[in-house]
Short mmCIF file of N, CA, C and O in Angstrom, two decimals:
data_model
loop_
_atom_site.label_atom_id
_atom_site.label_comp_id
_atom_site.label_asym_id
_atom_site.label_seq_id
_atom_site.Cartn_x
_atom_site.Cartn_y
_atom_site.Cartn_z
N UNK A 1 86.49 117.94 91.30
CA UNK A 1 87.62 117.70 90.43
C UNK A 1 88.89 117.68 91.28
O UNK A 1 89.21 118.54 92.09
N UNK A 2 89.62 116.49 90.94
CA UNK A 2 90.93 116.51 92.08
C UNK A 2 91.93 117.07 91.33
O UNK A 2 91.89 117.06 90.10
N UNK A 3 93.16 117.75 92.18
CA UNK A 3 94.11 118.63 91.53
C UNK A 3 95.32 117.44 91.76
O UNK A 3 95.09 116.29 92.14
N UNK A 4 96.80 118.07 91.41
CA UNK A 4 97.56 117.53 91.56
C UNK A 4 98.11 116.24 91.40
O UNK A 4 98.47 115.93 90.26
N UNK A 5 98.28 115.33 92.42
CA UNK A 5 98.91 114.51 92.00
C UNK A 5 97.57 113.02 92.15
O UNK A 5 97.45 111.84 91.82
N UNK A 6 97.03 113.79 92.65
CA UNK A 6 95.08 113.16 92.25
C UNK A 6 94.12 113.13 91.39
O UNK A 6 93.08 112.48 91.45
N UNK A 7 94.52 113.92 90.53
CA UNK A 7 94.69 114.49 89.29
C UNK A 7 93.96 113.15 88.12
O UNK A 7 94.71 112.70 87.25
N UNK A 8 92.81 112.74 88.20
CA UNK A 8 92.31 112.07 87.18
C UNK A 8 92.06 110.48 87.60
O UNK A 8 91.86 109.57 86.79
N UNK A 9 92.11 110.36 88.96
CA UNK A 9 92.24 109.52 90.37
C UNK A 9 90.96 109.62 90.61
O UNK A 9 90.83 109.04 91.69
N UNK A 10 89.58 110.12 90.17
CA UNK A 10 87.92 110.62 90.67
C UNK A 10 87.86 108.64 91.31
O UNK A 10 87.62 108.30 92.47
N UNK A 11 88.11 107.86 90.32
CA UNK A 11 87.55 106.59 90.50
C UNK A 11 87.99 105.74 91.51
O UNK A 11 87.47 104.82 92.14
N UNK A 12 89.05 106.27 91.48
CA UNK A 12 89.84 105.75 93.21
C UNK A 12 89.21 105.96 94.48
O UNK A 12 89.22 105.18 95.43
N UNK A 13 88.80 106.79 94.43
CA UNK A 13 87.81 107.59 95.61
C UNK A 13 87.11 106.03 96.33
O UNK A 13 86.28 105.41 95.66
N UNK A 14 87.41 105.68 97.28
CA UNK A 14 86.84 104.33 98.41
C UNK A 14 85.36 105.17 99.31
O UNK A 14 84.13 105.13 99.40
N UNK A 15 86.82 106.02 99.92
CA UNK A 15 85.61 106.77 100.97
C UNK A 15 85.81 108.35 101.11
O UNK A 15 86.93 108.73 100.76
N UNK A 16 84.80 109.48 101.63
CA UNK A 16 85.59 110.72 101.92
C UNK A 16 85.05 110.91 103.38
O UNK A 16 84.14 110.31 103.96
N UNK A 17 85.70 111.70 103.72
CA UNK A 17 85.26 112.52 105.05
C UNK A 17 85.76 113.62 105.39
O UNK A 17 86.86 113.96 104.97
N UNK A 18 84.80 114.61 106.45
CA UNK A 18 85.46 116.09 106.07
C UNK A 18 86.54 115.73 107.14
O UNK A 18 86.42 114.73 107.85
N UNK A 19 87.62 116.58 107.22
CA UNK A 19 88.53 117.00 108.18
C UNK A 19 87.51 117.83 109.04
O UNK A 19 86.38 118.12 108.65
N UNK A 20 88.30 118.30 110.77
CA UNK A 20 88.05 118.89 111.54
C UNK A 20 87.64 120.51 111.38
O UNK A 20 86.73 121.22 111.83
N UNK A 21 88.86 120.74 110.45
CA UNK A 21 88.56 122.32 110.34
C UNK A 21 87.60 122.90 109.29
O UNK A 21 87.50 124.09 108.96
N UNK A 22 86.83 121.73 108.77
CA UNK A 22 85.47 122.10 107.45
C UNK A 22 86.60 122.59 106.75
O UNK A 22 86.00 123.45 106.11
N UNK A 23 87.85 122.72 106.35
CA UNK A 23 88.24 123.26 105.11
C UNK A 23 89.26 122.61 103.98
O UNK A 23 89.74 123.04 102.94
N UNK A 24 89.36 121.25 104.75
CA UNK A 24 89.68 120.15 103.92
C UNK A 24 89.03 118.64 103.44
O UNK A 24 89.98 118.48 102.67
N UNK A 25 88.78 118.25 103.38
CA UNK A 25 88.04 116.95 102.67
C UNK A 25 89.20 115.80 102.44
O UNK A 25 90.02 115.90 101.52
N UNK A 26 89.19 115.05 103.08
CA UNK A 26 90.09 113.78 103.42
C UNK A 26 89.57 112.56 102.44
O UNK A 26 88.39 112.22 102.47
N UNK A 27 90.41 112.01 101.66
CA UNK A 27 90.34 111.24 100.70
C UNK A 27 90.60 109.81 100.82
O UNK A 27 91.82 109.70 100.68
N UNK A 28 89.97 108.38 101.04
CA UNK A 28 91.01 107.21 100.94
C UNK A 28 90.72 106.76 99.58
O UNK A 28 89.69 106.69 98.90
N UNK A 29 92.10 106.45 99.38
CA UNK A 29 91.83 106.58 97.94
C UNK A 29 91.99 104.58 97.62
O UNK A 29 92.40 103.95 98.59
N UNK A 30 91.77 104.01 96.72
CA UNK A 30 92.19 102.88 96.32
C UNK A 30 93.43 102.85 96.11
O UNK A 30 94.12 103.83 96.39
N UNK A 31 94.04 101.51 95.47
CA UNK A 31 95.69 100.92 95.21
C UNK A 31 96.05 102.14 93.71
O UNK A 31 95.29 102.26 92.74
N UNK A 32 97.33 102.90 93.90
CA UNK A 32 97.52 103.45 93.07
C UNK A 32 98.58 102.26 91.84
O UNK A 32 98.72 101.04 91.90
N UNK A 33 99.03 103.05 91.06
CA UNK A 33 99.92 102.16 90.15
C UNK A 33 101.02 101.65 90.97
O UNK A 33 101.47 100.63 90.47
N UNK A 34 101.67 102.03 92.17
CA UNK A 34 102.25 101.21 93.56
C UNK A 34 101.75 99.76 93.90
O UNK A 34 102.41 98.76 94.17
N UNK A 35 100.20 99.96 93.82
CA UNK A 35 99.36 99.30 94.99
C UNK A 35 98.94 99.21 95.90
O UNK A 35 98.11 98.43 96.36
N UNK A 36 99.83 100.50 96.50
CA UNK A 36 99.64 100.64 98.06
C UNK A 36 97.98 101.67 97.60
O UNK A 36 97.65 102.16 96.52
N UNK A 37 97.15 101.66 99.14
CA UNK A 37 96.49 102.89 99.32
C UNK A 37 96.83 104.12 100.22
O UNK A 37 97.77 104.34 100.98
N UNK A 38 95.80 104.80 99.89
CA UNK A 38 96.41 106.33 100.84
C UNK A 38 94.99 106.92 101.64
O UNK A 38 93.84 106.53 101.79
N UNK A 39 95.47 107.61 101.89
CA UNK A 39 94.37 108.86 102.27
C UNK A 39 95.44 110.42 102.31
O UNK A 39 96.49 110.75 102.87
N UNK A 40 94.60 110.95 101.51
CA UNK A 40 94.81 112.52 101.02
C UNK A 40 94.02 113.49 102.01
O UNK A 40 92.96 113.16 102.55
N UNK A 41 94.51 114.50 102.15
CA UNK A 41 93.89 116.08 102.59
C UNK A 41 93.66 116.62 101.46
O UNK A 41 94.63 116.82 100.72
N UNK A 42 92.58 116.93 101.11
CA UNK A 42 91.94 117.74 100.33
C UNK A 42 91.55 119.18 100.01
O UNK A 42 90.34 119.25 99.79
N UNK A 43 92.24 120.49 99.90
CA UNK A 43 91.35 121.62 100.71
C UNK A 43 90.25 121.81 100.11
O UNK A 43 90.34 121.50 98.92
N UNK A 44 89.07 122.25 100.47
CA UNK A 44 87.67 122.64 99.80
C UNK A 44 87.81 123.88 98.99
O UNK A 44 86.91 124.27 98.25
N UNK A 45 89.06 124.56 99.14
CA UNK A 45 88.87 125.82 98.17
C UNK A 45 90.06 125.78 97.42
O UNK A 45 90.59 126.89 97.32
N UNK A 46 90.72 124.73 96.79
CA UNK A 46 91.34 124.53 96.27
C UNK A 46 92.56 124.36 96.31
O UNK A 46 93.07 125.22 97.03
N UNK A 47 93.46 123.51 95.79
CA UNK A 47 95.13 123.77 96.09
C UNK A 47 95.94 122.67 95.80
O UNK A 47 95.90 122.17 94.67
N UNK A 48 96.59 122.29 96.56
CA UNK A 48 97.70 120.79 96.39
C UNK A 48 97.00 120.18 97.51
O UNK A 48 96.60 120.81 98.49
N UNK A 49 96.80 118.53 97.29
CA UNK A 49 96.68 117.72 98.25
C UNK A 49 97.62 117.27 99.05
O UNK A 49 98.70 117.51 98.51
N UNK A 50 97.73 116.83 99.91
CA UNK A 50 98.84 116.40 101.07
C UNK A 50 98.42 114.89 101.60
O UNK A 50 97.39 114.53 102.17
N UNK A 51 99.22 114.38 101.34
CA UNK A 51 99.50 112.97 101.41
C UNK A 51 99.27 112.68 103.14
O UNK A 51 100.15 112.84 103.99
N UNK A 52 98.39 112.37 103.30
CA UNK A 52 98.42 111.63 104.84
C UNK A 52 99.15 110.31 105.75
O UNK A 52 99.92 110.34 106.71
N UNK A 53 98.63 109.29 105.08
CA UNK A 53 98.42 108.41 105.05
C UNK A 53 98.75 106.93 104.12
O UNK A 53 97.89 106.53 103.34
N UNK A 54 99.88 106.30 104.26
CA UNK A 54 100.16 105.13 102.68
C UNK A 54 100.34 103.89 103.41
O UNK A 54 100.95 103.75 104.47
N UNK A 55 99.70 102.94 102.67
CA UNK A 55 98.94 101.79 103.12
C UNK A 55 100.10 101.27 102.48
O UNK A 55 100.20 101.57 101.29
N UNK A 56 101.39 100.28 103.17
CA UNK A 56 101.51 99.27 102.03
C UNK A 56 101.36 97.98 102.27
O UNK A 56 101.80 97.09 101.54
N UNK A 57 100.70 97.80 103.37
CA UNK A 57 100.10 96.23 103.13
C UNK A 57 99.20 96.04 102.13
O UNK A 57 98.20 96.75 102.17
N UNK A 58 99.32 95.22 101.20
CA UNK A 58 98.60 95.13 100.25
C UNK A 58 97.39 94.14 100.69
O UNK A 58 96.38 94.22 100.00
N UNK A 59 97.38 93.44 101.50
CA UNK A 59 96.40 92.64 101.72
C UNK A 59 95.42 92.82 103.14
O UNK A 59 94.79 92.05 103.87
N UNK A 60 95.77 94.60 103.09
CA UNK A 60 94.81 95.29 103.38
C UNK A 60 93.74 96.24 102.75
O UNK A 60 94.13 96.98 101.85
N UNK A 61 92.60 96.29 103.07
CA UNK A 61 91.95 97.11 101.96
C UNK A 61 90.86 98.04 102.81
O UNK A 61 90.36 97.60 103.84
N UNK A 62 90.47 99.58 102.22
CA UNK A 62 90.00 99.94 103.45
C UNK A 62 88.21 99.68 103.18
O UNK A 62 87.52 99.59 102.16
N UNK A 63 88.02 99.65 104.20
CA UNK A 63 86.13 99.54 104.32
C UNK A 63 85.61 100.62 103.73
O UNK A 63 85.96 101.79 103.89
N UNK A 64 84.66 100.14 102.93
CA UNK A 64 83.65 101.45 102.12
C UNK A 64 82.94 102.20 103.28
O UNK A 64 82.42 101.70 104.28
N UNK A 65 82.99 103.05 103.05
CA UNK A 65 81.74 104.20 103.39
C UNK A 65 82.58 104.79 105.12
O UNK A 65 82.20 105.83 105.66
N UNK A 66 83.52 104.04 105.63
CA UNK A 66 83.41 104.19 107.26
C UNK A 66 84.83 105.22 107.44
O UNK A 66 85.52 104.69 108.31
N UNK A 67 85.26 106.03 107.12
CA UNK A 67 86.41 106.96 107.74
C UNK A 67 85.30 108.32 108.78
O UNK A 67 84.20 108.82 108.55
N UNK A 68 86.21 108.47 109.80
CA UNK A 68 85.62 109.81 110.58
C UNK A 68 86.91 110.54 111.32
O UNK A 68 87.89 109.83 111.57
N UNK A 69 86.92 111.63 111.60
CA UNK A 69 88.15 112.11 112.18
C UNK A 69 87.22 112.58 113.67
O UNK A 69 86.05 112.92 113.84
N UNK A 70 88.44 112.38 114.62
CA UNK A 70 87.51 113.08 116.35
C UNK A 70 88.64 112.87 116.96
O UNK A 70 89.34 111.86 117.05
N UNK A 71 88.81 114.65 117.64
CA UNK A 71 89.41 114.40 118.40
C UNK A 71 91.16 114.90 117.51
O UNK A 71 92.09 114.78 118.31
N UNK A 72 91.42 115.17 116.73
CA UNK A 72 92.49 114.63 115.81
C UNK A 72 92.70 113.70 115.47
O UNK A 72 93.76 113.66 114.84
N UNK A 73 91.95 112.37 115.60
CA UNK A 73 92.38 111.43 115.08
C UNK A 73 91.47 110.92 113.78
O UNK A 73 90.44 111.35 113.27
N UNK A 74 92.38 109.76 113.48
CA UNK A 74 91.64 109.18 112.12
C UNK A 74 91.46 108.20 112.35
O UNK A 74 92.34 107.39 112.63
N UNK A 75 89.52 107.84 112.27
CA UNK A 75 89.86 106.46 112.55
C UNK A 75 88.79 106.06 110.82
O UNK A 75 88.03 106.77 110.15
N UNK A 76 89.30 104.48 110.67
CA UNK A 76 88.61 104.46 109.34
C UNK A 76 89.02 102.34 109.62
O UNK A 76 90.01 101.91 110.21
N UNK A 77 88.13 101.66 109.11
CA UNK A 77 87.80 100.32 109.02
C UNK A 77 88.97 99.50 107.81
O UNK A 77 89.32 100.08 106.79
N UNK A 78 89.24 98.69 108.02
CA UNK A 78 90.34 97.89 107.33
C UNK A 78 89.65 96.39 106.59
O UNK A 78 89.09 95.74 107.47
N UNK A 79 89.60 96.02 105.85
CA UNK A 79 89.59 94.64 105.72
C UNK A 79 90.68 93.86 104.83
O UNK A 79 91.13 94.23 103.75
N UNK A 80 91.04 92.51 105.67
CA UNK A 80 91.99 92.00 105.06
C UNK A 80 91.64 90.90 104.27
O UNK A 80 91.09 89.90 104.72
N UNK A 81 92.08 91.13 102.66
CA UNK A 81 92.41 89.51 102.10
C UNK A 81 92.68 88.43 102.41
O UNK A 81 93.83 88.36 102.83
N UNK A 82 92.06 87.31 102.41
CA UNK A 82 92.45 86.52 102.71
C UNK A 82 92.54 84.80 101.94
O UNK A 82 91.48 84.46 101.41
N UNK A 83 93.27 84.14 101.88
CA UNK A 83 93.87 83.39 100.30
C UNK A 83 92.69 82.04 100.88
O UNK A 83 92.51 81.20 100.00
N UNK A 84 92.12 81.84 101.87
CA UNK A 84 91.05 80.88 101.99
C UNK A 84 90.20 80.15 100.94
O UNK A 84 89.46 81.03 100.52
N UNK A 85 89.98 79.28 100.44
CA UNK A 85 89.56 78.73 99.53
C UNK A 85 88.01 77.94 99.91
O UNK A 85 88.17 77.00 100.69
N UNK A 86 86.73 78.15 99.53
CA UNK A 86 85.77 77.38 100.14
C UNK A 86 85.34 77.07 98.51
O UNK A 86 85.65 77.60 97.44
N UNK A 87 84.33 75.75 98.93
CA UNK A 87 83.84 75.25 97.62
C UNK A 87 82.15 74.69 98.62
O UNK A 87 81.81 74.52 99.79
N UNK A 88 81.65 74.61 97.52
CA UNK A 88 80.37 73.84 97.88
C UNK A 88 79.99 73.03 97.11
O UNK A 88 80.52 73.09 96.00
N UNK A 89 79.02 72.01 97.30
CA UNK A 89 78.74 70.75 96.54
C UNK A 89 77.41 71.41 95.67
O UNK A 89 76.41 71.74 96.29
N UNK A 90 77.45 71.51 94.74
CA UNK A 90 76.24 71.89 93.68
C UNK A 90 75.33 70.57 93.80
O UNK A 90 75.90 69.51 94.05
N UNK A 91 73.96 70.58 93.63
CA UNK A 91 73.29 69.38 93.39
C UNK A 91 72.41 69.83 92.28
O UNK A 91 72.22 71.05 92.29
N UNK A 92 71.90 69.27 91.44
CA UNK A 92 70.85 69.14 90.48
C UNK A 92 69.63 68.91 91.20
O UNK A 92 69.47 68.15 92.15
N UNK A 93 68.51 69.93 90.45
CA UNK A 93 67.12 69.82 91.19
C UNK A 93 66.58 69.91 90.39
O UNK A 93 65.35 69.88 90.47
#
């Protein structure tokens, strides 16, 4: 159950991963009512989340399943939108 200002946000949830110190749980979350995304600190034993991280390229989006922290760092996969248009020729068979 998320507290704060995450608070009813469960479905946003993209990807998680633990933080370094096992006592927070790192969140990327989807486009809020902004649009932008984020990634949150989480603590595992409860509390206020802390804002990490705010995406506002919008025509970035982050990769499912891939965030890891090492080292202190964060690394986590991006993919960008892109307005490309393809079509294909249907045939009857």
């Amino acid at each position: 159950m998320l507290s704060g200002p995450l608070e009813g946000r469960e479905e946003e949830i993209v990807t998680a991963a633990w933080a370094e110190d096992n006592r927070h749980i790192l969140l990327a979350m989807g486009a809020d009512s902004t649009g932008e995304q984020q990634v949150w600190s989480m603590p595992v034993e409860g509390g206020t989340p802390r804002l990490l991280v705010r995406m506002d390229d919008r025509s970035l989006q982050f990769g499912r399943g891939s965030m890891v922290v090492r080292g202190g760092e964060l690394y986590f996969l991006m993919l960008r939108s892109e307005s490309d248009i393809w079509s294909a020729e249907l045939n009857d068979r």
